Tab-separated table of C-alpha atoms in Angstrom:
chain	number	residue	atom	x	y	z
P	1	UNK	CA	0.000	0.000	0.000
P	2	UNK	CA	1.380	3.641	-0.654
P	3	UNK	CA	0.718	6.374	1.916
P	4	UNK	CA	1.215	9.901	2.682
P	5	UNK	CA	1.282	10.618	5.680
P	6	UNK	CA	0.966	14.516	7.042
P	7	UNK	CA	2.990	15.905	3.937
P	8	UNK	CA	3.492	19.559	3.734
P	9	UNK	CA	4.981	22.364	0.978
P	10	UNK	CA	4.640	25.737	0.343
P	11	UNK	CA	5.087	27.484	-2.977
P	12	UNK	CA	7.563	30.644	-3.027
P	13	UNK	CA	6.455	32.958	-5.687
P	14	UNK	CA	9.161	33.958	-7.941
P	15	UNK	CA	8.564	38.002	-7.724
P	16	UNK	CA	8.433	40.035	-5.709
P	17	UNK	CA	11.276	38.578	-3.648
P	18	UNK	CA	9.628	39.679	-0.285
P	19	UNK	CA	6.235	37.502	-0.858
P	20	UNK	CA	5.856	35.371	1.394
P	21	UNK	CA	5.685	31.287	0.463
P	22	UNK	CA	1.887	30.245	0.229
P	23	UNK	CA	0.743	26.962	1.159
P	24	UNK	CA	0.362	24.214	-1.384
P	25	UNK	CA	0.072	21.115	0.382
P	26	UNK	CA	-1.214	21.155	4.269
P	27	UNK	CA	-1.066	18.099	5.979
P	28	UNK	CA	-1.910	15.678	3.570
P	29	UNK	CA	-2.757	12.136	3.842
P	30	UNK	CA	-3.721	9.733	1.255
P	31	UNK	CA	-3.383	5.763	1.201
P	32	UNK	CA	-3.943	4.139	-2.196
P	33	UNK	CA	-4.225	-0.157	-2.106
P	34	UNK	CA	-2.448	-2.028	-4.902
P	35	UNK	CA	-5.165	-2.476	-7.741
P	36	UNK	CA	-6.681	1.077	-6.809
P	37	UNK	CA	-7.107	3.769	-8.486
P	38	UNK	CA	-7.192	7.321	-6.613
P	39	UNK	CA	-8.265	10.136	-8.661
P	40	UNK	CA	-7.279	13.449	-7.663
P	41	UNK	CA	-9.507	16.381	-9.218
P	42	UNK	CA	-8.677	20.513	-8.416
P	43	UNK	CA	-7.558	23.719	-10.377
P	44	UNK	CA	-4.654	24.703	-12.008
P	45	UNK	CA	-1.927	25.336	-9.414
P	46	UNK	CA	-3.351	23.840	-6.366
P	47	UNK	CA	-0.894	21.667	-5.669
P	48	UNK	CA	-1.729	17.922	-8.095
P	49	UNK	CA	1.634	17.904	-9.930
P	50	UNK	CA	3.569	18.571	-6.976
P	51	UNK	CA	1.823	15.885	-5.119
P	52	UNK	CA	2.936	13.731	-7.711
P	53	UNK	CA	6.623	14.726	-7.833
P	54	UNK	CA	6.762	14.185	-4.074
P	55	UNK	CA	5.151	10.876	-4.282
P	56	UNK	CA	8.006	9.865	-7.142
P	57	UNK	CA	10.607	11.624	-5.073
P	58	UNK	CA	11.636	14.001	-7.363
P	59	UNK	CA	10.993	16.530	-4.241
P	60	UNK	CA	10.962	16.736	-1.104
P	61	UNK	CA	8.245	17.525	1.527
P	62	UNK	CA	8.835	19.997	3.585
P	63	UNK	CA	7.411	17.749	6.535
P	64	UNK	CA	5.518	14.080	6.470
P	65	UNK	CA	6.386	10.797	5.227
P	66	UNK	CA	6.055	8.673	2.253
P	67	UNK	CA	5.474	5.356	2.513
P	68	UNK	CA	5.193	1.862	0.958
P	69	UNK	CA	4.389	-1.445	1.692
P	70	UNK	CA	5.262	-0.016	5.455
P	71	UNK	CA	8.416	1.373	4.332
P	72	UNK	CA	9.165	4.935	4.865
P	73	UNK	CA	10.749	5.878	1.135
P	74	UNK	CA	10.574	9.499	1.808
P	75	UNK	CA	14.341	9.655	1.539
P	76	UNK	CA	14.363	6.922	-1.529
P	77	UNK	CA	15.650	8.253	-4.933
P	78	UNK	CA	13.609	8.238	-7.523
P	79	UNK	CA	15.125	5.414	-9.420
P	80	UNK	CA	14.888	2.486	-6.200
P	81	UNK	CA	11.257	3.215	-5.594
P	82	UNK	CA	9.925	1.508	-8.951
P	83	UNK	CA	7.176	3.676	-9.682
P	84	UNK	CA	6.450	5.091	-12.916
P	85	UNK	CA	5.705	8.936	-13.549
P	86	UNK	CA	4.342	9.650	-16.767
P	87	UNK	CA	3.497	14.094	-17.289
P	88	UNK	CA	1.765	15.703	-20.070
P	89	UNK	CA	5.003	16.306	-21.522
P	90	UNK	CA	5.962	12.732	-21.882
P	91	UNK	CA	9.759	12.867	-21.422
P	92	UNK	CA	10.236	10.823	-24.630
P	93	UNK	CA	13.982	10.974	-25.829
P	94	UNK	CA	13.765	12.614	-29.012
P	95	UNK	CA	17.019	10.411	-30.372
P	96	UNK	CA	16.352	7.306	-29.564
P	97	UNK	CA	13.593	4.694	-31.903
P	98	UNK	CA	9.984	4.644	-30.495
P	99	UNK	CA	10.812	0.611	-29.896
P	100	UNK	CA	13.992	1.881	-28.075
P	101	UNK	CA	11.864	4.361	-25.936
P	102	UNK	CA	9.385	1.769	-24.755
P	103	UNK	CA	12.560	-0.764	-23.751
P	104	UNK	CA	14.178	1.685	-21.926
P	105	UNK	CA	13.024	1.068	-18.213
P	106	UNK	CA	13.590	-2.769	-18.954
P	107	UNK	CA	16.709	-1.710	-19.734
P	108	UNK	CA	17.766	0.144	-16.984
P	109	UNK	CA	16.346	-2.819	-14.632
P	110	UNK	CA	19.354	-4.798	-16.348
P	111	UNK	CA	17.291	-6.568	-18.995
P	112	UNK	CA	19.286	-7.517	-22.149
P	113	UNK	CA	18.645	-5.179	-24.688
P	114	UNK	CA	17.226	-7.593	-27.338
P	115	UNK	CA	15.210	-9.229	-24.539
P	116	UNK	CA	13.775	-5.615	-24.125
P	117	UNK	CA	13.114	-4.720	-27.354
P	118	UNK	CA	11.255	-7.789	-28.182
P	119	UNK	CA	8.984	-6.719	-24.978
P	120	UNK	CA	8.547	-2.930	-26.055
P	121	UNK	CA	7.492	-4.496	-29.781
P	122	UNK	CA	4.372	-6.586	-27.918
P	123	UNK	CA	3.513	-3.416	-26.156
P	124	UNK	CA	3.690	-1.107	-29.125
P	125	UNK	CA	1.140	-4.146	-30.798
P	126	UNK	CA	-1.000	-3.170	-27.803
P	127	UNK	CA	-1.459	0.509	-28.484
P	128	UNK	CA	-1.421	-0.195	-32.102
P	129	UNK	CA	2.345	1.257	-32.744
P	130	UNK	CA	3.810	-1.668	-34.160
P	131	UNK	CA	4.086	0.431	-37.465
P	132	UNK	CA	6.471	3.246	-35.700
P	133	UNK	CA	8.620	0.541	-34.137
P	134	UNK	CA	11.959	2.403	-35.863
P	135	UNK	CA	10.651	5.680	-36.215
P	136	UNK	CA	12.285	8.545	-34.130
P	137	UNK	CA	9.457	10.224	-31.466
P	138	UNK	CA	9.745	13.373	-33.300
P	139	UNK	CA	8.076	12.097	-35.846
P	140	UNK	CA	5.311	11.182	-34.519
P	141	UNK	CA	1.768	13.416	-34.217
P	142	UNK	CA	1.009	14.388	-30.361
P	143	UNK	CA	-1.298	12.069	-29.554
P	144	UNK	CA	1.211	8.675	-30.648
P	145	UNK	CA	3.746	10.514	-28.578
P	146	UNK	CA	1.352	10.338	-25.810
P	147	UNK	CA	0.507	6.710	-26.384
P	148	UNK	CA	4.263	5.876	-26.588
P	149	UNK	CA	4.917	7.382	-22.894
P	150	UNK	CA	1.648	5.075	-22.179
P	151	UNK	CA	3.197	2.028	-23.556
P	152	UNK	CA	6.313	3.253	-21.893
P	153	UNK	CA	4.964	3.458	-18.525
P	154	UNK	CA	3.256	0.320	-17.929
P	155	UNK	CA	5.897	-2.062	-19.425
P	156	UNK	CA	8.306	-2.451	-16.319
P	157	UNK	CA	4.828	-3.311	-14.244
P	158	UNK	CA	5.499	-0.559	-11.577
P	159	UNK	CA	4.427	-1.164	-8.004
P	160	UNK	CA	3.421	2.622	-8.352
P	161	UNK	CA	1.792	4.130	-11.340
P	162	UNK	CA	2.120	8.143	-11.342
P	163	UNK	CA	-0.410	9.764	-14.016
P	164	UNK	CA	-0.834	13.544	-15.094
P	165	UNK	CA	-3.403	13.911	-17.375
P	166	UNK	CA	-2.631	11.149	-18.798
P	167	UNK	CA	-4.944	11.463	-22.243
P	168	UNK	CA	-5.020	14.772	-22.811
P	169	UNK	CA	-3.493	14.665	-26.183
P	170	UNK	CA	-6.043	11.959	-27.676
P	171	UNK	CA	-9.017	12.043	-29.615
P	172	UNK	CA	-12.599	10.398	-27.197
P	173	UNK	CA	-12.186	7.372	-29.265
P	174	UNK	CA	-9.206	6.129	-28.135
P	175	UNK	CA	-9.508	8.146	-24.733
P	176	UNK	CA	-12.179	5.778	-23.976
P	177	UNK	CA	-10.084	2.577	-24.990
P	178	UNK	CA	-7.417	3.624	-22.797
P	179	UNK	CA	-8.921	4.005	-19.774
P	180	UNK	CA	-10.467	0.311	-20.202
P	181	UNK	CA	-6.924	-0.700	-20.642
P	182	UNK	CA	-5.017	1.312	-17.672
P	183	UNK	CA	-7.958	0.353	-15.431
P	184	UNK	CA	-7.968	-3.562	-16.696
P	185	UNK	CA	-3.959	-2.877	-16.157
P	186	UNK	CA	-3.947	-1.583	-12.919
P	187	UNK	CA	-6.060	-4.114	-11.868
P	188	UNK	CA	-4.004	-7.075	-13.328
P	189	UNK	CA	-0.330	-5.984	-11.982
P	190	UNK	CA	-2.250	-5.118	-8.621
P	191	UNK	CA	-0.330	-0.986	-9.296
P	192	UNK	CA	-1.551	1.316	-6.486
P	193	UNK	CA	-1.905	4.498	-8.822
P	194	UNK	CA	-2.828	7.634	-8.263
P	195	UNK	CA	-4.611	9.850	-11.398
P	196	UNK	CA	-4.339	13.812	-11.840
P	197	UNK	CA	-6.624	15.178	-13.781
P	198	UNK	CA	-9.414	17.840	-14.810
P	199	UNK	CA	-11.763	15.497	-16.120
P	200	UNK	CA	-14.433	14.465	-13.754
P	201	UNK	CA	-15.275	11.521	-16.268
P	202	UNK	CA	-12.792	10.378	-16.357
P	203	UNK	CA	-11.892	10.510	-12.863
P	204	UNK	CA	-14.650	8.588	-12.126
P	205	UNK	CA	-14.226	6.031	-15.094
P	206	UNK	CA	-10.621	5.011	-13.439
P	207	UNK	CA	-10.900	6.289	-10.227
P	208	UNK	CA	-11.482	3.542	-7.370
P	209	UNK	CA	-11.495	6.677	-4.985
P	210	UNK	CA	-12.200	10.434	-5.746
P	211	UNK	CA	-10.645	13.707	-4.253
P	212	UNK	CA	-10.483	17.632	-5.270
P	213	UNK	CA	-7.599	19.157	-4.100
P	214	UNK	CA	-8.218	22.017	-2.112
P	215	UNK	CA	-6.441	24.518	0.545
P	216	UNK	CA	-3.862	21.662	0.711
P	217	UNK	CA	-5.396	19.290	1.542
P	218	UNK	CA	-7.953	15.948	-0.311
P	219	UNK	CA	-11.708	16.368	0.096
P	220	UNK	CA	-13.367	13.001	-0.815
P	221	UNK	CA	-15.542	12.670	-3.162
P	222	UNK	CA	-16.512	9.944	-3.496
């Protein structure tokens, strides 16, 4: 099980240099189950991403505790928890192959490359990439990007999945296909995951658990 225990920040506004930090995250607690799904809803700079980033460890909280499986992790880089993050942006590496891209956790968990690759291809047959196997990312439209940082996620079965607006880039079609797959996912590799996004839909399609971020801390919803 993941949990956050009593985890604090504070925002410091870039200008003027005198204002004072504001509170972004105020004693916040959340646990998430493996094979749940806890969707976090809220405006634009209330505090979602950074929730996310904290949970991944790629920063700190100011105070609280991070926690899996009863393990405080809090101090655990990013790379030993074995969660996966995936952002909007989707951190593809513009020179490496989209097959390459999708191997690349495997990879880095010491898998042979060819062992890796042969993985990423099945994937890519999943999300219907097979096609763009040795194309470059850059080449890709937005919304194939988006489905290779999918494919890219999932693939090294992470006890954590991390997901910010995950779908953004897609047309409802294959929005709706994707969520049937994450959730069917999530369910199968038992992930505790935790969703960001504006989309009440689809919060509740995926979302075992609902909350709106607000004054720093989860309101349930349902």
């Amino acid at each position: 099980m993941l949990e956050l225990q009593a985890i604090c920040k504070h925002w410091q506004p870039y200008a003027p240099r005198h204002a004072a930090p504001r509170p972004l995250l105020q004693d916040l607690q959340l646990q998430v189950r493996p094979g749940e799904t806890a969707a976090l809803l809220g405006p634009s700079g209330s505090g979602k991403s950074t929730l996310l980033k904290i949970v991944a460890g790629l920063e700190p909280p100011e105070s609280g505790r991070v926690l899996f499986a009863g393990q405080d992790i809090t101090h655990t880089p990013p790379e030993r928890r074995g969660f996966a993050l995936m952002f909007q942006d989707f951190a593809l590496f513009p020179h490496l192959s989209v097959q390459d891209n999708v191997a690349f956790g495997l990879v880095e968990q010491g898998q042979r490359k060819a062992a890796a690759r042969e993985q990423a291809r099945t994937m890519l047959e999943r999300f219907g990439l097979q096609a763009y196997a040795k194309s470059k990312v850059w080449q890709l439209s937005g919304g194939e990007q988006q489905r290779v940082a999918l494919a890219r996620a999932l693939i090294t079965q992470p006890r954590v999945l991390l997901l910010d607006e995950p779908f953004s880039a897609l047309d409802a079609e294959l929005r709706l296909q994707l969520r049937q797959e994450f959730v069917q996912r999530i369910a199968e590799f038992q992930m505790a995951t935790i969703l960001v996004t504006h989309d009440e839909t689809e919060a509740r399609a995926m979302g075992t658990r609902g909350y709106r971020l607000m004054n720093g801390a989860l309101a349930p919803q349902w």
